[in-house]
């Protein structure tokens, strides 16, 4: 059961980087949260108000604390476990909605920092932005995806000043796609093993929301207006951003994960392009039925909260990589990040297999392909990495951690 805990002035409720699954509500007194900004290295403080939650993101996301909680005046805080939080607040729509909007705003701020570090020109309006996305797919010879984005552009902006150029790009991409002999992938998505939160969506009542997508089909395009979000039932979905005309991988989502949910909460344009990796089956929910869906299935809101926590943490972890000046250390830390996201079954196992290519590694590390190729040649020559077309094997992940520790220098 949740319990009231009294803290004396000057005490620390928890330290940054602690692993702790408790969630707190400040009942009385003065508590401040101190964090270190990843970019500047400067400490930032936030004073909590009575009734405010803290420690939520790290507890729900099961990652280390991002801040230190210090008591400035004698305080009383309600302490609870994650299951206790879920039992008490899953039916409190007001509390959960407030957290969803707060986390949505935090995630957008993290995205903006990532874009700035990648030197992304984000000043483009929605129409110019979608055109640049379509053009980047065309330049990569992914003509199917280019066609999809062009169609979305012309659907959303039928009277746009650039519609003729978009229509021309669409016609050219369609012709090239057909010349390459590409055919729509009609194969069914691989069956998923439904469990946990995903199992709730397998009821017949949800069948009317089901959508099917073919390989390389664009489900949502960066910059387009957002009025729906998706839950993956089977298959995988890749999230990419167009950075100065070049696509950068953000994430690969699997069954049971949501995407497009930020547009539901803050009425903003899409922040990334989501495309099918092979056949995909999704459930599509719009703004009109979102509130009804969450009210009737309160566990969905908790799942969304956990998803936001994970996304925020993952993006902040990515920023740490982009802050490293040394190219070797930046690539090494990319391997470390994926190791942290997918820990081995045997903790003492040193060898790691990563299912991505050198092109993917370039996207994740924010480095040019040529630089990654040169650095990987060094890793392979020294026996630290074995590189194949679609996967890599790191001989000893501890070598990567040592490289990061000794060679990385934060940007100032």
mmCIF file of C-alpha atoms in Angstrom:
data_model
loop_
_atom_site.group_PDB
_atom_site.id
_atom_site.type_symbol
_atom_site.label_atom_id
_atom_site.label_comp_id
_atom_site.label_asym_id
_atom_site.label_seq_id
_atom_site.Cartn_x
_atom_site.Cartn_y
_atom_site.Cartn_z
ATOM 1 C CA UNK A 1 0.000 0.000 0.000
ATOM 2 C CA UNK A 2 1.184 3.605 -0.619
ATOM 3 C CA UNK A 3 2.652 5.142 2.513
ATOM 4 C CA UNK A 4 3.454 8.627 3.761
ATOM 5 C CA UNK A 5 7.171 9.110 4.350
ATOM 6 C CA UNK A 6 8.633 12.011 6.329
ATOM 7 C CA UNK A 7 11.907 13.544 5.125
ATOM 8 C CA UNK A 8 14.066 15.966 7.113
ATOM 9 C CA UNK A 9 15.556 19.154 5.697
ATOM 10 C CA UNK A 10 18.749 18.439 3.741
ATOM 11 C CA UNK A 11 17.969 14.774 3.093
ATOM 12 C CA UNK A 12 18.084 13.201 -0.370
ATOM 13 C CA UNK A 13 15.042 11.207 -1.465
ATOM 14 C CA UNK A 14 17.008 9.739 -4.374
ATOM 15 C CA UNK A 15 20.144 10.553 -6.373
ATOM 16 C CA UNK A 16 20.613 10.931 -10.101
ATOM 17 C CA UNK A 17 21.403 7.524 -11.711
ATOM 18 C CA UNK A 18 19.829 5.595 -8.819
ATOM 19 C CA UNK A 19 17.726 2.617 -9.876
ATOM 20 C CA UNK A 20 14.459 2.959 -7.999
ATOM 21 C CA UNK A 21 10.915 1.871 -8.865
ATOM 22 C CA UNK A 22 9.090 4.193 -6.451
ATOM 23 C CA UNK A 23 6.756 6.995 -7.534
ATOM 24 C CA UNK A 24 6.184 9.959 -5.205
ATOM 25 C CA UNK A 25 3.581 12.639 -4.582
ATOM 26 C CA UNK A 26 4.712 15.656 -2.555
ATOM 27 C CA UNK A 27 2.182 16.193 0.221
ATOM 28 C CA UNK A 28 3.899 18.864 2.306
ATOM 29 C CA UNK A 29 7.192 20.770 2.469
ATOM 30 C CA UNK A 30 9.754 21.870 -0.143
ATOM 31 C CA UNK A 31 11.520 19.476 -2.552
ATOM 32 C CA UNK A 32 13.645 20.415 -5.552
ATOM 33 C CA UNK A 33 14.746 18.292 -8.497
ATOM 34 C CA UNK A 34 18.263 18.910 -9.824
ATOM 35 C CA UNK A 35 19.262 17.729 -13.301
ATOM 36 C CA UNK A 36 22.338 18.212 -15.485
ATOM 37 C CA UNK A 37 21.659 19.530 -18.975
ATOM 38 C CA UNK A 38 23.191 17.148 -21.515
ATOM 39 C CA UNK A 39 24.286 19.911 -23.901
ATOM 40 C CA UNK A 40 25.665 22.562 -21.546
ATOM 41 C CA UNK A 41 26.552 20.476 -18.494
ATOM 42 C CA UNK A 42 24.840 23.135 -16.352
ATOM 43 C CA UNK A 43 22.704 22.096 -13.372
ATOM 44 C CA UNK A 44 19.019 22.978 -13.563
ATOM 45 C CA UNK A 45 16.586 22.969 -10.647
ATOM 46 C CA UNK A 46 12.814 22.671 -10.384
ATOM 47 C CA UNK A 47 10.828 23.253 -7.195
ATOM 48 C CA UNK A 48 7.853 20.929 -6.771
ATOM 49 C CA UNK A 49 4.406 22.061 -5.690
ATOM 50 C CA UNK A 50 2.281 20.205 -3.156
ATOM 51 C CA UNK A 51 0.294 17.463 -4.887
ATOM 52 C CA UNK A 52 2.857 17.110 -7.692
ATOM 53 C CA UNK A 53 4.195 13.718 -8.814
ATOM 54 C CA UNK A 54 7.915 13.028 -9.176
ATOM 55 C CA UNK A 55 10.045 10.014 -10.081
ATOM 56 C CA UNK A 56 7.368 8.875 -12.538
ATOM 57 C CA UNK A 57 9.359 8.565 -15.792
ATOM 58 C CA UNK A 58 12.249 6.512 -14.443
ATOM 59 C CA UNK A 59 9.944 4.240 -12.431
ATOM 60 C CA UNK A 60 7.541 3.539 -15.301
ATOM 61 C CA UNK A 61 10.364 3.244 -17.833
ATOM 62 C CA UNK A 62 12.615 1.125 -15.562
ATOM 63 C CA UNK A 63 15.696 3.256 -16.177
ATOM 64 C CA UNK A 64 18.019 5.176 -13.804
ATOM 65 C CA UNK A 65 16.824 8.391 -12.176
ATOM 66 C CA UNK A 66 17.411 11.471 -14.316
ATOM 67 C CA UNK A 67 17.527 13.887 -11.382
ATOM 68 C CA UNK A 68 18.386 14.238 -7.703
ATOM 69 C CA UNK A 69 15.456 14.931 -5.346
ATOM 70 C CA UNK A 70 16.579 17.118 -2.417
ATOM 71 C CA UNK A 71 14.501 18.212 0.593
ATOM 72 C CA UNK A 72 14.905 21.965 1.297
ATOM 73 C CA UNK A 73 12.334 22.049 4.113
ATOM 74 C CA UNK A 74 10.922 19.180 6.157
ATOM 75 C CA UNK A 75 8.620 17.307 3.810
ATOM 76 C CA UNK A 76 6.086 14.494 3.615
ATOM 77 C CA UNK A 77 5.744 12.511 0.378
ATOM 78 C CA UNK A 78 3.472 9.639 -0.561
ATOM 79 C CA UNK A 79 5.594 6.729 -1.824
ATOM 80 C CA UNK A 80 4.149 3.976 -4.001
ATOM 81 C CA UNK A 81 5.269 1.195 -6.311
ATOM 82 C CA UNK A 82 4.473 1.103 -10.026
ATOM 83 C CA UNK A 83 1.706 -1.526 -9.596
ATOM 84 C CA UNK A 84 0.162 0.608 -6.819
ATOM 85 C CA UNK A 85 0.303 3.673 -9.080
ATOM 86 C CA UNK A 86 -1.402 1.753 -11.883
ATOM 87 C CA UNK A 87 -4.129 0.394 -9.614
ATOM 88 C CA UNK A 88 -4.925 3.797 -8.128
ATOM 89 C CA UNK A 89 -4.604 6.131 -11.100
ATOM 90 C CA UNK A 90 -5.385 4.072 -14.222
ATOM 91 C CA UNK A 91 -9.049 5.116 -13.867
ATOM 92 C CA UNK A 92 -8.231 8.762 -13.078
ATOM 93 C CA UNK A 93 -8.474 10.218 -16.560
ATOM 94 C CA UNK A 94 -7.609 13.746 -15.426
ATOM 95 C CA UNK A 95 -4.297 12.714 -13.841
ATOM 96 C CA UNK A 96 -3.285 10.408 -16.685
ATOM 97 C CA UNK A 97 -4.194 12.947 -19.387
ATOM 98 C CA UNK A 98 -2.148 15.620 -17.616
ATOM 99 C CA UNK A 99 0.870 13.317 -17.490
ATOM 100 C CA UNK A 100 0.435 12.365 -21.144
ATOM 101 C CA UNK A 101 0.457 16.016 -22.188
ATOM 102 C CA UNK A 102 3.461 16.837 -19.970
ATOM 103 C CA UNK A 103 5.436 13.873 -21.351
ATOM 104 C CA UNK A 104 4.359 14.743 -24.906
ATOM 105 C CA UNK A 105 5.777 18.248 -24.462
ATOM 106 C CA UNK A 106 9.004 16.890 -22.985
ATOM 107 C CA UNK A 107 9.410 14.458 -25.875
ATOM 108 C CA UNK A 108 8.984 17.268 -28.404
ATOM 109 C CA UNK A 109 11.646 19.329 -26.641
ATOM 110 C CA UNK A 110 14.039 16.376 -26.774
ATOM 111 C CA UNK A 111 13.263 15.937 -30.487
ATOM 112 C CA UNK A 112 14.114 19.614 -31.072
ATOM 113 C CA UNK A 113 17.468 19.210 -29.324
ATOM 114 C CA UNK A 114 18.211 16.140 -31.437
ATOM 115 C CA UNK A 115 17.353 18.054 -34.609
ATOM 116 C CA UNK A 116 19.613 20.933 -33.580
ATOM 117 C CA UNK A 117 22.557 18.572 -32.959
ATOM 118 C CA UNK A 118 21.976 16.970 -36.357
ATOM 119 C CA UNK A 119 21.901 20.501 -37.836
ATOM 120 C CA UNK A 120 18.412 19.918 -39.151
ATOM 121 C CA UNK A 121 16.798 22.922 -40.786
ATOM 122 C CA UNK A 122 13.403 22.667 -39.138
ATOM 123 C CA UNK A 123 12.184 26.053 -40.338
ATOM 124 C CA UNK A 124 10.385 24.531 -43.309
ATOM 125 C CA UNK A 125 6.616 24.830 -43.376
ATOM 126 C CA UNK A 126 4.504 21.685 -43.638
ATOM 127 C CA UNK A 127 4.260 21.776 -47.432
ATOM 128 C CA UNK A 128 7.962 22.380 -48.053
ATOM 129 C CA UNK A 129 8.782 19.824 -45.380
ATOM 130 C CA UNK A 130 6.670 17.086 -46.959
ATOM 131 C CA UNK A 131 8.150 17.865 -50.384
ATOM 132 C CA UNK A 132 11.676 17.461 -48.943
ATOM 133 C CA UNK A 133 10.667 14.111 -47.409
ATOM 134 C CA UNK A 134 9.284 12.881 -50.744
ATOM 135 C CA UNK A 135 12.436 14.074 -52.526
ATOM 136 C CA UNK A 136 14.702 12.282 -50.025
ATOM 137 C CA UNK A 137 12.901 8.982 -50.702
ATOM 138 C CA UNK A 138 13.224 9.621 -54.449
ATOM 139 C CA UNK A 139 16.970 10.288 -54.133
ATOM 140 C CA UNK A 140 17.328 7.014 -52.184
ATOM 141 C CA UNK A 141 15.483 5.210 -55.013
ATOM 142 C CA UNK A 142 12.674 4.254 -52.642
ATOM 143 C CA UNK A 143 10.068 5.218 -55.219
ATOM 144 C CA UNK A 144 7.164 3.484 -53.495
ATOM 145 C CA UNK A 145 7.620 5.612 -50.372
ATOM 146 C CA UNK A 146 8.105 8.733 -52.495
ATOM 147 C CA UNK A 147 4.756 8.093 -54.198
ATOM 148 C CA UNK A 148 3.037 7.617 -50.847
ATOM 149 C CA UNK A 149 4.315 10.942 -49.479
ATOM 150 C CA UNK A 150 3.365 12.768 -52.697
ATOM 151 C CA UNK A 151 -0.184 11.399 -52.493
ATOM 152 C CA UNK A 152 -0.448 12.505 -48.868
ATOM 153 C CA UNK A 153 0.849 15.955 -49.841
ATOM 154 C CA UNK A 154 -1.706 16.398 -52.629
ATOM 155 C CA UNK A 155 -4.486 15.081 -50.381
ATOM 156 C CA UNK A 156 -3.723 17.465 -47.528
ATOM 157 C CA UNK A 157 -2.741 20.465 -49.672
ATOM 158 C CA UNK A 158 -4.670 20.253 -52.980
ATOM 159 C CA UNK A 159 -4.236 23.992 -53.633
ATOM 160 C CA UNK A 160 -0.572 24.275 -52.601
ATOM 161 C CA UNK A 161 1.650 26.551 -54.666
ATOM 162 C CA UNK A 162 4.044 23.650 -55.316
ATOM 163 C CA UNK A 163 1.416 21.051 -56.206
ATOM 164 C CA UNK A 164 2.539 20.812 -59.861
ATOM 165 C CA UNK A 165 6.120 19.979 -58.840
ATOM 166 C CA UNK A 166 4.831 17.370 -56.382
ATOM 167 C CA UNK A 167 2.589 15.849 -59.062
ATOM 168 C CA UNK A 168 5.570 15.709 -61.438
ATOM 169 C CA UNK A 169 7.725 14.042 -58.763
ATOM 170 C CA UNK A 170 4.942 11.519 -58.136
ATOM 171 C CA UNK A 171 4.642 10.661 -61.844
ATOM 172 C CA UNK A 172 8.400 10.235 -62.181
ATOM 173 C CA UNK A 173 8.637 8.081 -59.045
ATOM 174 C CA UNK A 174 5.686 5.937 -60.129
ATOM 175 C CA UNK A 175 7.244 5.328 -63.541
ATOM 176 C CA UNK A 176 10.621 4.399 -62.048
ATOM 177 C CA UNK A 177 8.930 2.121 -59.520
ATOM 178 C CA UNK A 178 7.147 0.288 -62.315
ATOM 179 C CA UNK A 179 10.309 0.056 -64.434
ATOM 180 C CA UNK A 180 12.116 -1.579 -61.549
ATOM 181 C CA UNK A 181 9.481 -4.293 -61.667
ATOM 182 C CA UNK A 182 8.412 -3.671 -58.098
ATOM 183 C CA UNK A 183 5.174 -5.314 -57.122
ATOM 184 C CA UNK A 184 3.098 -4.747 -54.060
ATOM 185 C CA UNK A 185 3.943 -7.169 -51.312
ATOM 186 C CA UNK A 186 0.674 -8.986 -50.680
ATOM 187 C CA UNK A 187 2.120 -11.423 -48.158
ATOM 188 C CA UNK A 188 0.550 -11.435 -44.759
ATOM 189 C CA UNK A 189 2.460 -9.993 -41.869
ATOM 190 C CA UNK A 190 4.120 -12.518 -39.620
ATOM 191 C CA UNK A 191 1.748 -13.674 -36.891
ATOM 192 C CA UNK A 192 2.388 -12.043 -33.555
ATOM 193 C CA UNK A 193 2.282 -13.652 -30.141
ATOM 194 C CA UNK A 194 -0.294 -11.532 -28.361
ATOM 195 C CA UNK A 195 0.342 -10.973 -24.688
ATOM 196 C CA UNK A 196 0.109 -8.272 -22.047
ATOM 197 C CA UNK A 197 -1.355 -4.958 -23.195
ATOM 198 C CA UNK A 198 -1.513 -6.073 -26.838
ATOM 199 C CA UNK A 199 -3.876 -8.902 -25.948
ATOM 200 C CA UNK A 200 -6.541 -6.348 -24.990
ATOM 201 C CA UNK A 201 -6.809 -5.244 -28.615
ATOM 202 C CA UNK A 202 -7.540 -8.651 -30.100
ATOM 203 C CA UNK A 203 -11.253 -8.501 -29.299
ATOM 204 C CA UNK A 204 -13.701 -8.449 -32.273
ATOM 205 C CA UNK A 205 -14.721 -4.903 -31.283
ATOM 206 C CA UNK A 206 -11.344 -3.629 -32.523
ATOM 207 C CA UNK A 207 -11.498 -5.249 -35.980
ATOM 208 C CA UNK A 208 -13.071 -2.127 -37.524
ATOM 209 C CA UNK A 209 -9.914 -0.169 -36.650
ATOM 210 C CA UNK A 210 -7.540 -2.588 -38.413
ATOM 211 C CA UNK A 211 -5.357 -1.405 -41.307
ATOM 212 C CA UNK A 212 -2.887 -3.395 -43.412
ATOM 213 C CA UNK A 213 0.243 -1.988 -45.027
ATOM 214 C CA UNK A 214 2.673 -3.362 -47.578
ATOM 215 C CA UNK A 215 6.451 -3.333 -47.363
ATOM 216 C CA UNK A 216 7.937 0.201 -47.724
ATOM 217 C CA UNK A 217 4.486 1.787 -47.550
ATOM 218 C CA UNK A 218 4.465 5.123 -45.710
ATOM 219 C CA UNK A 219 1.872 5.054 -42.943
ATOM 220 C CA UNK A 220 2.400 8.644 -41.840
ATOM 221 C CA UNK A 221 4.732 11.278 -43.268
ATOM 222 C CA UNK A 222 6.796 13.781 -41.369
ATOM 223 C CA UNK A 223 5.220 17.271 -41.489
ATOM 224 C CA UNK A 224 1.727 16.086 -42.459
ATOM 225 C CA UNK A 225 -1.223 17.056 -40.240
ATOM 226 C CA UNK A 226 -1.931 14.417 -37.611
ATOM 227 C CA UNK A 227 -5.391 13.168 -36.712
ATOM 228 C CA UNK A 228 -4.785 9.533 -35.772
ATOM 229 C CA UNK A 229 -2.394 7.208 -33.992
ATOM 230 C CA UNK A 230 -1.564 3.543 -34.422
ATOM 231 C CA UNK A 231 -0.947 0.358 -32.481
ATOM 232 C CA UNK A 232 1.173 -2.284 -34.209
ATOM 233 C CA UNK A 233 -0.429 -5.729 -34.155
ATOM 234 C CA UNK A 234 2.129 -7.517 -36.332
ATOM 235 C CA UNK A 235 5.202 -6.589 -38.348
ATOM 236 C CA UNK A 236 7.687 -3.766 -37.730
ATOM 237 C CA UNK A 237 7.542 -0.016 -38.385
ATOM 238 C CA UNK A 238 10.589 2.177 -38.984
ATOM 239 C CA UNK A 239 10.673 5.792 -37.770
ATOM 240 C CA UNK A 240 12.839 8.134 -39.849
ATOM 241 C CA UNK A 241 13.458 11.890 -40.046
ATOM 242 C CA UNK A 242 14.494 13.913 -43.049
ATOM 243 C CA UNK A 243 17.577 15.888 -42.005
ATOM 244 C CA UNK A 244 18.825 18.301 -44.657
ATOM 245 C CA UNK A 245 17.518 16.011 -47.382
ATOM 246 C CA UNK A 246 18.951 12.835 -45.836
ATOM 247 C CA UNK A 247 16.920 10.238 -43.925
ATOM 248 C CA UNK A 248 18.012 9.420 -40.372
ATOM 249 C CA UNK A 249 16.743 6.369 -38.510
ATOM 250 C CA UNK A 250 15.078 7.139 -35.189
ATOM 251 C CA UNK A 251 13.699 3.795 -34.099
ATOM 252 C CA UNK A 252 12.199 0.466 -35.152
ATOM 253 C CA UNK A 253 8.884 -0.315 -33.454
ATOM 254 C CA UNK A 254 7.534 -3.807 -32.846
ATOM 255 C CA UNK A 255 4.100 -5.335 -32.086
ATOM 256 C CA UNK A 256 2.436 -3.794 -29.045
ATOM 257 C CA UNK A 257 3.996 -0.349 -29.557
ATOM 258 C CA UNK A 258 2.179 2.864 -30.460
ATOM 259 C CA UNK A 259 3.211 5.588 -32.879
ATOM 260 C CA UNK A 260 1.710 8.908 -34.003
ATOM 261 C CA UNK A 261 0.291 9.521 -30.535
ATOM 262 C CA UNK A 262 1.843 12.999 -30.074
ATOM 263 C CA UNK A 263 -0.420 14.484 -32.750
ATOM 264 C CA UNK A 264 -3.457 13.365 -30.758
ATOM 265 C CA UNK A 265 -2.254 15.159 -27.639
ATOM 266 C CA UNK A 266 -0.880 18.467 -28.930
ATOM 267 C CA UNK A 267 -2.399 19.010 -32.399
ATOM 268 C CA UNK A 268 1.008 19.340 -34.029
ATOM 269 C CA UNK A 269 2.321 18.135 -37.403
ATOM 270 C CA UNK A 270 3.938 14.713 -37.560
ATOM 271 C CA UNK A 271 7.492 14.775 -36.205
ATOM 272 C CA UNK A 272 8.720 11.699 -38.116
ATOM 273 C CA UNK A 273 7.916 9.439 -41.054
ATOM 274 C CA UNK A 274 6.675 5.949 -40.169
ATOM 275 C CA UNK A 275 6.959 3.241 -42.805
ATOM 276 C CA UNK A 276 6.345 -0.490 -42.900
ATOM 277 C CA UNK A 277 9.278 -2.899 -42.790
ATOM 278 C CA UNK A 278 7.652 -5.784 -44.590
ATOM 279 C CA UNK A 279 3.898 -6.375 -44.238
ATOM 280 C CA UNK A 280 2.356 -4.645 -41.206
ATOM 281 C CA UNK A 281 -1.010 -4.790 -39.478
ATOM 282 C CA UNK A 282 -2.054 -1.870 -37.268
ATOM 283 C CA UNK A 283 -5.053 -0.559 -35.400
ATOM 284 C CA UNK A 284 -5.792 3.074 -36.307
ATOM 285 C CA UNK A 285 -7.482 5.369 -33.789
ATOM 286 C CA UNK A 286 -8.458 8.986 -34.416
ATOM 287 C CA UNK A 287 -9.021 11.967 -32.132
ATOM 288 C CA UNK A 288 -12.760 11.377 -32.037
ATOM 289 C CA UNK A 289 -12.510 7.894 -30.530
ATOM 290 C CA UNK A 290 -9.255 8.349 -28.580
ATOM 291 C CA UNK A 291 -10.887 9.630 -25.403
ATOM 292 C CA UNK A 292 -13.602 6.971 -25.565
ATOM 293 C CA UNK A 293 -10.935 4.321 -26.133
ATOM 294 C CA UNK A 294 -8.862 5.404 -23.130
ATOM 295 C CA UNK A 295 -11.907 5.843 -20.882
ATOM 296 C CA UNK A 296 -13.194 2.373 -21.707
ATOM 297 C CA UNK A 297 -9.716 0.815 -21.509
ATOM 298 C CA UNK A 298 -7.783 2.732 -18.825
ATOM 299 C CA UNK A 299 -4.810 0.375 -19.113
ATOM 300 C CA UNK A 300 -4.158 1.844 -22.577
ATOM 301 C CA UNK A 301 -3.347 5.215 -21.010
ATOM 302 C CA UNK A 302 -0.823 3.538 -18.706
ATOM 303 C CA UNK A 303 0.745 1.802 -21.724
ATOM 304 C CA UNK A 304 1.017 5.194 -23.456
ATOM 305 C CA UNK A 305 2.621 6.713 -20.357
ATOM 306 C CA UNK A 306 5.244 3.958 -20.314
ATOM 307 C CA UNK A 307 5.836 4.421 -24.034
ATOM 308 C CA UNK A 308 6.481 8.152 -23.581
ATOM 309 C CA UNK A 309 8.885 7.401 -20.725
ATOM 310 C CA UNK A 310 10.834 4.996 -22.916
ATOM 311 C CA UNK A 311 10.892 7.363 -25.900
ATOM 312 C CA UNK A 312 12.089 10.294 -23.804
ATOM 313 C CA UNK A 313 14.852 8.210 -22.267
ATOM 314 C CA UNK A 314 15.901 6.747 -25.633
ATOM 315 C CA UNK A 315 16.062 10.183 -27.254
ATOM 316 C CA UNK A 316 18.082 11.623 -24.381
ATOM 317 C CA UNK A 317 20.428 8.660 -24.701
ATOM 318 C CA UNK A 318 20.764 9.474 -28.393
ATOM 319 C CA UNK A 319 21.661 13.078 -27.556
ATOM 320 C CA UNK A 320 24.534 11.812 -25.387
ATOM 321 C CA UNK A 321 25.919 10.044 -28.455
ATOM 322 C CA UNK A 322 25.577 13.129 -30.652
ATOM 323 C CA UNK A 323 27.442 15.202 -28.051
ATOM 324 C CA UNK A 324 30.599 13.076 -28.419
ATOM 325 C CA UNK A 325 33.233 14.727 -30.619
ATOM 326 C CA UNK A 326 35.469 11.717 -31.226
ATOM 327 C CA UNK A 327 34.105 9.638 -34.129
ATOM 328 C CA UNK A 328 35.457 6.324 -32.812
ATOM 329 C CA UNK A 329 33.897 6.907 -29.399
ATOM 330 C CA UNK A 330 30.613 8.011 -30.951
ATOM 331 C CA UNK A 331 30.298 4.753 -32.902
ATOM 332 C CA UNK A 332 31.355 2.750 -29.851
ATOM 333 C CA UNK A 333 28.694 4.479 -27.761
ATOM 334 C CA UNK A 334 26.091 3.660 -30.414
ATOM 335 C CA UNK A 335 26.890 -0.025 -29.886
ATOM 336 C CA UNK A 336 26.661 0.547 -26.117
ATOM 337 C CA UNK A 337 23.259 2.219 -26.492
ATOM 338 C CA UNK A 338 21.831 -0.740 -28.393
ATOM 339 C CA UNK A 339 23.336 -3.100 -25.833
ATOM 340 C CA UNK A 340 21.540 -1.161 -23.071
ATOM 341 C CA UNK A 341 18.257 -1.305 -25.005
ATOM 342 C CA UNK A 342 18.561 -5.052 -25.599
ATOM 343 C CA UNK A 343 20.511 -6.586 -22.703
ATOM 344 C CA UNK A 344 21.713 -10.177 -23.212
ATOM 345 C CA UNK A 345 20.026 -13.135 -21.561
ATOM 346 C CA UNK A 346 23.366 -14.050 -19.985
ATOM 347 C CA UNK A 347 24.709 -10.911 -18.202
ATOM 348 C CA UNK A 348 28.349 -12.060 -18.397
ATOM 349 C CA UNK A 349 28.245 -12.693 -22.137
ATOM 350 C CA UNK A 350 30.727 -10.361 -23.853
ATOM 351 C CA UNK A 351 29.968 -10.940 -27.532
ATOM 352 C CA UNK A 352 26.979 -9.037 -28.949
ATOM 353 C CA UNK A 353 25.140 -9.282 -32.259
ATOM 354 C CA UNK A 354 23.446 -6.116 -33.573
ATOM 355 C CA UNK A 355 20.974 -6.450 -36.428
ATOM 356 C CA UNK A 356 21.716 -3.272 -38.347
ATOM 357 C CA UNK A 357 23.890 -2.265 -41.289
ATOM 358 C CA UNK A 358 26.665 0.325 -41.593
ATOM 359 C CA UNK A 359 24.105 2.685 -43.159
ATOM 360 C CA UNK A 360 21.933 2.278 -40.052
ATOM 361 C CA UNK A 361 24.973 2.853 -37.851
ATOM 362 C CA UNK A 362 25.661 6.098 -39.708
ATOM 363 C CA UNK A 363 22.093 7.268 -39.108
ATOM 364 C CA UNK A 364 22.126 6.432 -35.408
ATOM 365 C CA UNK A 365 25.527 7.998 -34.775
ATOM 366 C CA UNK A 366 24.782 11.087 -36.866
ATOM 367 C CA UNK A 367 27.980 10.641 -38.896
ATOM 368 C CA UNK A 368 28.524 10.644 -42.677
ATOM 369 C CA UNK A 369 28.560 7.192 -44.289
ATOM 370 C CA UNK A 370 32.188 7.628 -45.418
ATOM 371 C CA UNK A 371 33.338 8.395 -41.866
ATOM 372 C CA UNK A 372 31.511 5.350 -40.498
ATOM 373 C CA UNK A 373 33.040 3.171 -43.215
ATOM 374 C CA UNK A 374 36.544 4.345 -42.257
ATOM 375 C CA UNK A 375 35.954 3.842 -38.542
ATOM 376 C CA UNK A 376 34.420 0.406 -39.086
ATOM 377 C CA UNK A 377 37.470 -0.613 -41.112
ATOM 378 C CA UNK A 378 39.576 0.137 -38.008
ATOM 379 C CA UNK A 379 37.244 -1.849 -35.767
ATOM 380 C CA UNK A 380 37.250 -4.835 -38.133
ATOM 381 C CA UNK A 381 41.038 -4.727 -38.621
ATOM 382 C CA UNK A 382 41.608 -4.752 -34.866
ATOM 383 C CA UNK A 383 39.241 -7.695 -34.411
ATOM 384 C CA UNK A 384 36.808 -5.735 -32.256
ATOM 385 C CA UNK A 385 33.914 -6.041 -34.750
ATOM 386 C CA UNK A 386 32.817 -8.457 -37.471
ATOM 387 C CA UNK A 387 30.761 -6.626 -40.110
ATOM 388 C CA UNK A 388 28.226 -8.266 -42.417
ATOM 389 C CA UNK A 389 25.639 -6.851 -44.816
ATOM 390 C CA UNK A 390 22.744 -6.621 -42.370
ATOM 391 C CA UNK A 391 24.290 -7.261 -38.972
ATOM 392 C CA UNK A 392 27.438 -6.819 -36.908
ATOM 393 C CA UNK A 393 29.072 -8.761 -34.091
ATOM 394 C CA UNK A 394 30.975 -6.893 -31.389
ATOM 395 C CA UNK A 395 33.560 -9.298 -29.986
ATOM 396 C CA UNK A 396 33.631 -7.733 -26.518
ATOM 397 C CA UNK A 397 31.110 -5.026 -25.589
ATOM 398 C CA UNK A 398 33.382 -3.976 -22.717
ATOM 399 C CA UNK A 399 35.900 -2.772 -25.340
ATOM 400 C CA UNK A 400 33.260 -0.344 -26.597
ATOM 401 C CA UNK A 401 32.583 0.929 -23.093
ATOM 402 C CA UNK A 402 36.311 1.496 -22.522
ATOM 403 C CA UNK A 403 36.603 3.430 -25.789
ATOM 404 C CA UNK A 404 33.703 5.675 -24.771
ATOM 405 C CA UNK A 405 35.166 6.224 -21.315
ATOM 406 C CA UNK A 406 38.645 7.214 -22.498
ATOM 407 C CA UNK A 407 38.011 8.921 -25.855
ATOM 408 C CA UNK A 408 34.658 10.692 -25.613
ATOM 409 C CA UNK A 409 34.719 14.395 -24.810
ATOM 410 C CA UNK A 410 31.423 16.209 -24.230
ATOM 411 C CA UNK A 411 30.806 19.223 -26.439
ATOM 412 C CA UNK A 412 30.895 22.564 -24.641
#
